Short mmCIF file of C-alpha atoms and ligand atoms in Angstrom, two decimals:
data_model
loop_
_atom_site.label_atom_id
_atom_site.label_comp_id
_atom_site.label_asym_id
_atom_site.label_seq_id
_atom_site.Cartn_x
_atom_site.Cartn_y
_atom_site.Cartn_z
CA UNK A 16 0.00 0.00 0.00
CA UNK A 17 1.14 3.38 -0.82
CA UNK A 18 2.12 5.70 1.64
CA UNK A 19 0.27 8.44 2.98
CA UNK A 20 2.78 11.22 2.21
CA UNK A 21 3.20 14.04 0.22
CA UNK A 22 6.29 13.42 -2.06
CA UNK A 23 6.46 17.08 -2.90
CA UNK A 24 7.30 18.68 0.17
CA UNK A 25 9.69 15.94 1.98
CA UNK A 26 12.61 17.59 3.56
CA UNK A 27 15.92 15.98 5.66
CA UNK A 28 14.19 14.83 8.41
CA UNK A 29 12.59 11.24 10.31
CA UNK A 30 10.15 10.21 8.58
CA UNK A 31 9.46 6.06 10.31
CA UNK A 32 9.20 3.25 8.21
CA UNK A 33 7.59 -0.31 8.52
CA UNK A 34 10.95 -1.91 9.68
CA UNK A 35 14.10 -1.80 10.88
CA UNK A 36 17.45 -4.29 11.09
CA UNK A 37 18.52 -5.35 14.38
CA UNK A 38 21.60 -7.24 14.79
CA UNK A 39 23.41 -8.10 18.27
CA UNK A 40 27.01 -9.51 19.57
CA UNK A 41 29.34 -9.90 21.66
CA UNK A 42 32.44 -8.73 22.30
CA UNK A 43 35.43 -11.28 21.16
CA UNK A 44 32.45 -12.79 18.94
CA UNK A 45 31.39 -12.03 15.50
CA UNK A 46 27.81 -10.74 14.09
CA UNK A 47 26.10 -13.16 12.22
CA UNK A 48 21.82 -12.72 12.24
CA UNK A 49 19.93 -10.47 12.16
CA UNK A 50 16.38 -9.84 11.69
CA UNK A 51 14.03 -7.16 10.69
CA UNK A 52 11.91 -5.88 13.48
CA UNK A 53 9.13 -3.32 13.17
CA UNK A 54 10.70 0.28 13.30
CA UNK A 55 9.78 1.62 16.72
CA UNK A 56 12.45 2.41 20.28
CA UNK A 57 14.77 0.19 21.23
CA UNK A 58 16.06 -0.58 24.54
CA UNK A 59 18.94 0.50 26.45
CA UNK A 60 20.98 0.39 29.55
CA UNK A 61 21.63 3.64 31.19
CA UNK A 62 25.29 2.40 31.42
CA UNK A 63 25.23 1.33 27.70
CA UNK A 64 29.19 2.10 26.24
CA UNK A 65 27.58 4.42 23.45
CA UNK A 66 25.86 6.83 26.02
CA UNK A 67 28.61 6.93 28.52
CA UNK A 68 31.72 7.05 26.30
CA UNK A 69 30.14 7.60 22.48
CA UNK A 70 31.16 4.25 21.03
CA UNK A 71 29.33 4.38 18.39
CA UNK A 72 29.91 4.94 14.59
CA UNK A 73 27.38 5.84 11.96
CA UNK A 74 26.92 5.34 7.90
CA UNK A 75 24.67 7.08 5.53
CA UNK A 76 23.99 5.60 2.17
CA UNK A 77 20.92 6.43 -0.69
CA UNK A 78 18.75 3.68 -2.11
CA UNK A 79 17.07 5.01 -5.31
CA UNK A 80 13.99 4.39 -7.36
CA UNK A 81 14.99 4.83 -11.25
CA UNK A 82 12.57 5.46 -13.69
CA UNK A 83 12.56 2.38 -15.23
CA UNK A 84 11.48 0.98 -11.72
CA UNK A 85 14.15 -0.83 -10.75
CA UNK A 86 15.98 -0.12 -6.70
CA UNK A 87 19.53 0.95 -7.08
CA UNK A 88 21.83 1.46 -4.38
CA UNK A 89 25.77 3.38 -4.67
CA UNK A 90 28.69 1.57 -3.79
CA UNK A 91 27.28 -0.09 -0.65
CA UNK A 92 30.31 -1.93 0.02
CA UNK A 93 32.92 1.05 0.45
CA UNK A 94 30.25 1.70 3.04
CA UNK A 95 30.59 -0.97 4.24
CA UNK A 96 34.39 -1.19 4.29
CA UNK A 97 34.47 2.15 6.26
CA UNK A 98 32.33 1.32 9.30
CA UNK A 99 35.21 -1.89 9.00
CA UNK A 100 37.80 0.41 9.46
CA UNK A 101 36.11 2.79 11.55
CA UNK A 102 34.83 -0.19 13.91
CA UNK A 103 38.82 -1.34 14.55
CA UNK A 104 39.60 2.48 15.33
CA UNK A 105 36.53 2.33 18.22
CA UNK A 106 37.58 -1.02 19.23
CA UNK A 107 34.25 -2.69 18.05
CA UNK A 108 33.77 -5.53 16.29
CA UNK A 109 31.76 -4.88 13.50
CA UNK A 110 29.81 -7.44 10.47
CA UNK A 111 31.49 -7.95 7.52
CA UNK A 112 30.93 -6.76 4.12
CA UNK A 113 28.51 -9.01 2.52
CA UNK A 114 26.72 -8.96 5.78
CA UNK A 115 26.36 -5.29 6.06
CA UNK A 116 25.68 -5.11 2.52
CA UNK A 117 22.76 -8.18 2.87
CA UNK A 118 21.50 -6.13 5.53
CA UNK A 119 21.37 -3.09 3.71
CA UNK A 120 19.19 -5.20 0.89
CA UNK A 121 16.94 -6.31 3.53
CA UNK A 122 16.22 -2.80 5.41
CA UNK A 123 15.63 -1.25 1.93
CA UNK A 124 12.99 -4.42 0.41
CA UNK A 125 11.45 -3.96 3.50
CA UNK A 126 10.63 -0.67 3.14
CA UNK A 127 10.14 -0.80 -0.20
CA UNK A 128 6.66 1.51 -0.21
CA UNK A 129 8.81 4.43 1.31
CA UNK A 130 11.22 4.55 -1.58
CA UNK A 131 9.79 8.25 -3.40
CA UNK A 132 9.10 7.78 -6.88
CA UNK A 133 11.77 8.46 -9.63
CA UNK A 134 12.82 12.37 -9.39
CA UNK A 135 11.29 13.11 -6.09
CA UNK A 136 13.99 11.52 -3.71
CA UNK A 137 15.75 8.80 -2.27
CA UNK A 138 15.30 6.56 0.95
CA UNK A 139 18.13 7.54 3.20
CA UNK A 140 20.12 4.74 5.26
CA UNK A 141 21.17 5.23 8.11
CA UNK A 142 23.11 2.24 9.75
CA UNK A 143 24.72 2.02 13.38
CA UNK A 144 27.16 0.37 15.16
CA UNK A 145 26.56 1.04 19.07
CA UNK A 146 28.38 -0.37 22.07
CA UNK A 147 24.60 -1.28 23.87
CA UNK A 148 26.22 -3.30 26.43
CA UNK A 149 26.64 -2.00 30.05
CA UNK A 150 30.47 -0.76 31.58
CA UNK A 151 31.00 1.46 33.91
CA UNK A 152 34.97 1.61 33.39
CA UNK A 153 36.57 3.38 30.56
CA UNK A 154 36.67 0.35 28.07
CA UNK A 155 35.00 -1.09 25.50
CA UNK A 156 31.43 -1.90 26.29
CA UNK A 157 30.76 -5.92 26.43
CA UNK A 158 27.88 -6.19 23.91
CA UNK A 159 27.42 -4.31 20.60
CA UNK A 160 24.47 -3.53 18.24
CA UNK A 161 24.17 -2.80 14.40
CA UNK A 162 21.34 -0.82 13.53
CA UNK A 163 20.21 -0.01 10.11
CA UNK A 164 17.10 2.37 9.57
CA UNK A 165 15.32 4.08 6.57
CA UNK A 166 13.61 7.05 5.80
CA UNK A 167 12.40 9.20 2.64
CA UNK A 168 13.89 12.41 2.34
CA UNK A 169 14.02 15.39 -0.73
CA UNK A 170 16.82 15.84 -2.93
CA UNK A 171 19.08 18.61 -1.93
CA UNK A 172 19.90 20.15 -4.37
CA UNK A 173 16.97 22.61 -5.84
CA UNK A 174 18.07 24.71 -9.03
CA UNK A 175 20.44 27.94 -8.40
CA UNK A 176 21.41 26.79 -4.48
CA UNK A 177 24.60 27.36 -3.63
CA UNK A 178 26.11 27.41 -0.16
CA UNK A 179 27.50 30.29 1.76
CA UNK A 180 30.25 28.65 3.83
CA UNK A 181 31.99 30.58 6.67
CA UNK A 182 35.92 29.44 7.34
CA UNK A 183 36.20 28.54 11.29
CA UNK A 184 39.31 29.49 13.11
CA UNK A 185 38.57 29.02 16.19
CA UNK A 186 36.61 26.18 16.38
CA UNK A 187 38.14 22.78 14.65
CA UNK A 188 36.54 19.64 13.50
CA UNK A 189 39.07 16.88 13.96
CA UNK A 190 42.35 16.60 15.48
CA UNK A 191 45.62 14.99 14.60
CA UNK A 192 45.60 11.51 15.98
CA UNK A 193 41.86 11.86 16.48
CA UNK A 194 39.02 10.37 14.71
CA UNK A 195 38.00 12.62 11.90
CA UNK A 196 38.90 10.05 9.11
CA UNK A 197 36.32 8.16 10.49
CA UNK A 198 32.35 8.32 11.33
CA UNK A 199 32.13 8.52 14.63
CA UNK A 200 29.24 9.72 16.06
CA UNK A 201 31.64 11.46 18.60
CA UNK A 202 32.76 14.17 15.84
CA UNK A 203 29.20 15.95 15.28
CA UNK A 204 27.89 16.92 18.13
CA UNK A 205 30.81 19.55 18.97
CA UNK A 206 30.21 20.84 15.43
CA UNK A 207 26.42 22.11 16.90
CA UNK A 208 28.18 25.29 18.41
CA UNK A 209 30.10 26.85 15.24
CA UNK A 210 27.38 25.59 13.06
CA UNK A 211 24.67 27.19 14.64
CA UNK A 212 26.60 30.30 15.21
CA UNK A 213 26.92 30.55 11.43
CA UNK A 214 23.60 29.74 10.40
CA UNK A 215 22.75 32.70 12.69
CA UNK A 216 25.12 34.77 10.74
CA UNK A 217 23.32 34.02 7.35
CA UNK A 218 25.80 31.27 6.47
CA UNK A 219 24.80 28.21 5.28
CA UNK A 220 27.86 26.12 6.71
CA UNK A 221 31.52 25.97 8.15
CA UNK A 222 34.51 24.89 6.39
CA UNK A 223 36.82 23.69 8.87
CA UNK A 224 41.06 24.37 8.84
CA UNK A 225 43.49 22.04 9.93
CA UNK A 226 43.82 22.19 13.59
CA UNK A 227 47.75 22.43 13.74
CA UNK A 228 48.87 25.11 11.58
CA UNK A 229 44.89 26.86 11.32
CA UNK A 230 45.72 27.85 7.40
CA UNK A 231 45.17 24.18 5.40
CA UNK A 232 41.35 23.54 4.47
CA UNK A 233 39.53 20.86 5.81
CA UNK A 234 36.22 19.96 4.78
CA UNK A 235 32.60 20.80 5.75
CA UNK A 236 30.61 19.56 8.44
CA UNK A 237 29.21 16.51 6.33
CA UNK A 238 30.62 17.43 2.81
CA UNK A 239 34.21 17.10 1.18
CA UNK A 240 35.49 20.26 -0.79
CA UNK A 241 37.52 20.43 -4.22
CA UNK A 242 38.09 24.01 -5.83
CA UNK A 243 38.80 24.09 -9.55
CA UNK A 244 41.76 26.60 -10.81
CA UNK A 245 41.74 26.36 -15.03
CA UNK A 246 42.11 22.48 -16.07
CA UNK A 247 42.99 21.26 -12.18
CA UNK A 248 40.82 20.07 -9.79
CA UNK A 249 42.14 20.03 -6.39
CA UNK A 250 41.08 18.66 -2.97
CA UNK A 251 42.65 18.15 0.30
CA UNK A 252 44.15 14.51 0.19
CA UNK A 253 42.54 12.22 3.22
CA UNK A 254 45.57 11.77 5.73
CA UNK A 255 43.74 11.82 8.76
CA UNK A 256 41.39 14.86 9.94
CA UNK A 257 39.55 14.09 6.69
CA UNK A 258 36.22 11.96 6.17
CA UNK A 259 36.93 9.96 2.98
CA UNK A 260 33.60 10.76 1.21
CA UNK A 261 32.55 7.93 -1.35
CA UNK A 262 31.18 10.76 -2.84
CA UNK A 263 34.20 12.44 -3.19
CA UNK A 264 36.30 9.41 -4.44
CA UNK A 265 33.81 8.64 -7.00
CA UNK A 266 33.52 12.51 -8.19
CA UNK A 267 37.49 12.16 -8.47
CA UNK A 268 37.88 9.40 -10.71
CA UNK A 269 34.89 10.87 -12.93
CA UNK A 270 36.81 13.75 -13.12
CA UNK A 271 39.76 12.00 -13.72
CA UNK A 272 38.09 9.57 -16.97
CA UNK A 273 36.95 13.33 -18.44
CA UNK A 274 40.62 14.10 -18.41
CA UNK A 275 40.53 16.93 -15.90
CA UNK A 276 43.62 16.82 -13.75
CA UNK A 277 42.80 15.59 -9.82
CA UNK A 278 45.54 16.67 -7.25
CA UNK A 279 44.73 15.56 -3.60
CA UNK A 280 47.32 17.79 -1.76
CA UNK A 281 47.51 20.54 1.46
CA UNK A 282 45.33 23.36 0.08
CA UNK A 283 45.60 26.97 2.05
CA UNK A 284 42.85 28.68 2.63
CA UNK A 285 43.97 31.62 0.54
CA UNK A 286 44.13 29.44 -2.34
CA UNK A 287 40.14 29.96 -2.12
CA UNK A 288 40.07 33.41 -3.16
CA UNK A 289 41.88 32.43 -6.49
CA UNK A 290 39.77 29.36 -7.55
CA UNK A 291 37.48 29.48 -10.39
CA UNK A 292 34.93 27.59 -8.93
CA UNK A 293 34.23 25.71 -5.14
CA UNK A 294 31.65 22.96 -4.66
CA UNK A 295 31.20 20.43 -2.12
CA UNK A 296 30.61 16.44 -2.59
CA UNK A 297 28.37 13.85 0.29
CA UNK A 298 25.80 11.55 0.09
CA UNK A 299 23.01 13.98 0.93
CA UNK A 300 24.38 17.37 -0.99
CA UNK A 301 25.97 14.82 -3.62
CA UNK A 302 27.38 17.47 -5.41
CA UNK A 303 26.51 21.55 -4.56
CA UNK A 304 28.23 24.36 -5.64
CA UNK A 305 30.06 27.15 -3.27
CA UNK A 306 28.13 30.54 -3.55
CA UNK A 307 30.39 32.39 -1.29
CA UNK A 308 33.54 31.92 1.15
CA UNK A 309 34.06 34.38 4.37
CA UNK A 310 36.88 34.09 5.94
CA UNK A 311 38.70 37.20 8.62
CA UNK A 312 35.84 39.17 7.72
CA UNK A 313 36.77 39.18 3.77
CA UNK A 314 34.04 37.51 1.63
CA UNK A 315 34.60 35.84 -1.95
CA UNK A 316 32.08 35.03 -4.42
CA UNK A 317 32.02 32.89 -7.27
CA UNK A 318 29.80 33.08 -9.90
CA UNK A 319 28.67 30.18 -10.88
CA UNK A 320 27.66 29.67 -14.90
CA UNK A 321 26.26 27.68 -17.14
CA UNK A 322 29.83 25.62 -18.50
CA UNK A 323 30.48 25.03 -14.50
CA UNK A 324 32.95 22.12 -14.18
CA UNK A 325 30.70 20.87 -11.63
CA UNK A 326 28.14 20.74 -13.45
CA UNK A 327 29.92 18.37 -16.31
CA UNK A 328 30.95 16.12 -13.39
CA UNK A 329 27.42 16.30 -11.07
CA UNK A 330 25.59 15.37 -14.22
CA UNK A 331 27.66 12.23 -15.84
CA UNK A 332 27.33 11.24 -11.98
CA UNK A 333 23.55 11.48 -11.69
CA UNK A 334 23.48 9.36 -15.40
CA UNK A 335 25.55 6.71 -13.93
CA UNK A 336 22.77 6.55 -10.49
CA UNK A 337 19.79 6.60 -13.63
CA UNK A 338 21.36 4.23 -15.36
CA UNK A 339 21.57 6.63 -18.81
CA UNK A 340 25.30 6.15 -18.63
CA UNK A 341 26.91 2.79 -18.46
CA UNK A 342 27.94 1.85 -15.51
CA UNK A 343 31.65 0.81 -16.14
CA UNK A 344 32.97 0.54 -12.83
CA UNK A 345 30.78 -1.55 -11.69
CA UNK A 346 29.25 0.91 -8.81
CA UNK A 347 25.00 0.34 -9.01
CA UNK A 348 23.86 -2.48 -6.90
CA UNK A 349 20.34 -3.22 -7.94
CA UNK A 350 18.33 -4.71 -5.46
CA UNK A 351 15.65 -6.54 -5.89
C1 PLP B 21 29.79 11.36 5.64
C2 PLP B 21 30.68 12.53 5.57
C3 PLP B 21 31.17 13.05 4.36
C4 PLP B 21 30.72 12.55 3.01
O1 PLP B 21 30.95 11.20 2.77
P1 PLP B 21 30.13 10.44 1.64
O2 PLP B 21 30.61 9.04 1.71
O3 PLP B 21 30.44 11.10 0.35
O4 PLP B 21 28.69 10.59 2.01
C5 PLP B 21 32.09 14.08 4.41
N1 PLP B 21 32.48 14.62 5.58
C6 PLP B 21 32.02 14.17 6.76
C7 PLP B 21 32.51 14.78 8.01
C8 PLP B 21 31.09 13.12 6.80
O5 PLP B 21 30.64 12.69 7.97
#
């Protein structure tokens, strides 16, 4: 049965769904079954590792109806591979990658009737890994849960947006040593305070600078950056404080097959006021354009035309998800 929903004015936020993937272990032990359960609160111990120390880590993937009807998903497994990695770093065990990738299958079939129709948006993924079990000393909790939830949400990207991003120097997002290469759940909440000071400002976002020297860019709160400069695109390389957006690898070798040249390198933030063009890569934005950069009180804005390189490389992405481009790296997992 169809959903009572209006697929014209979803935005980012919960909508429920029918079900939910629940998946338990223990430490030392490995994940093996899960089962879908009907969406809805789950339990927890008040001394539960995630809510006492924030072991947790988080994923966030698009399953999309084409118009041809059939369910794709992106490159589930490099999702998959970076909870792996992420898990190791938070000293959880975590399922491997069939398994998360099965389970991904599962969550979406499930709630197949929330996936909106071609053009009006995708079912957003959201899987967890949660230390559930109870410790009260600082180690890692005894018992651990996958999650994976669903729900329908807009396209962000509407016609002529661009962002307004503000450049942060006081406030950083990841440290050296730290866990910015990964998604840990432990690495957003700070980002509430110089976020919502910018939004207050009129800014749509904050582009973060390396926390060591305060002049190398970063990224965005959820988004990877490139700037273009003539034939090069450039983005900071991934060596640490970075999230390694599948987004942003993918929109790097697309770039790369329509012969642009890629350089992943230190880029200083003054490099900004030079570039041709900004724009910003993630699952949700996918790929968005840079309206404006303010940084020590100096703004920069870049106009943003018609032969955008952006543009070239947003749209030959968006034909490989349709499936109006052949898909030669093998990247589209249909489900069905
Ligand atoms: C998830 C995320 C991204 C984008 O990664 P994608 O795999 O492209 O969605 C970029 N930066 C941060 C901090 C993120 O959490």
């Amino acid at each position: 049965m169809e959903p009572e929903i209006d697929w014209d004015s979803l935005g980012f936020g919960v909508t429920p769904t029918d079900y939910m993937y629940v998946m338990k272990c223990s430490i030392g032990d490995e994940f093996d079954k899960g089962q879908l359960l009907p969406y809805g609160n789950i339990e927890l111990s008040p001394a539960a590792g995630v809510l006492n120390y924030g072991q947790g880590l988080f994923e966030g993937m698009k399953a999309m109806r084409r118009e041809d009807g059939k369910i794709v998903l992106f490159r589930p497994h490099e999702n998959a591979l970076r909870m792996k990695i992420g898990a190791e770093r938070m000293c959880m065990p975590s399922p491997c990658v069939d398994l998360f990738v099965d389970a991904v299958n599962k969550t979406v079939l499930a709630n197949k009737r929330w996936i909106p129709p071609a053009g009006k948006g995708t079912l957003y993924i959201r899987p967890l890994l949660l230390g559930t079990g109870p410790i009260l000393g600082l180690s890692p909790a005894p018992e651990y849960t996958f999650i994976i939830y669903a729900s329908p949400v807009a396209n962000y990207f509407k016609e002529g947006s661009a962002l307004r991003l503000y450049v942060e120097d006081e406030f950083h997002r990841a440290s050296r040593g730290g866990t910015g290469s990964i998604k840990s759940i432990t690495n957003y909440a700070p980002a509430f305070k110089p976020v919502t000071t910018a939004k207050s400002r009129g800014f749509s976002d904050v582009l973060y600078l390396d926390s060591v020297h305060k002049k190398y860019v970063e990224e965005v709160s959820t988004c990877n950056i490139f700037l273009v400069k003539d034939n090069i695109i450039s983005t900071p390389s991934t060596t640490g404080s970075i999230l390694p957006g599948i987004t942003r690898k993918s929109i790097i070798e697309i770039a790369l097959d329509q012969g642009y040249q890629v350089e992943e390198r230190l880029i200083e933030v003054e490099e900004l006021v030079n570039a041709d063009e900004v724009f910003c890569t993630g699952t949700v934005v996918v790929v968005i354009p840079v309206g404006s950069i303010t940084y020590q009180d100096k703004r920069v804005e870049y106009q943003i035309d018609e032969n955008a390189v952006y543009k070239r490389i947003f749209s030959t992405y968006m034909a490989i998800k349709n499936g109006q481009l052949e898909d030669k790296n093998g990247w589209i997992v249909e489900i069905n």
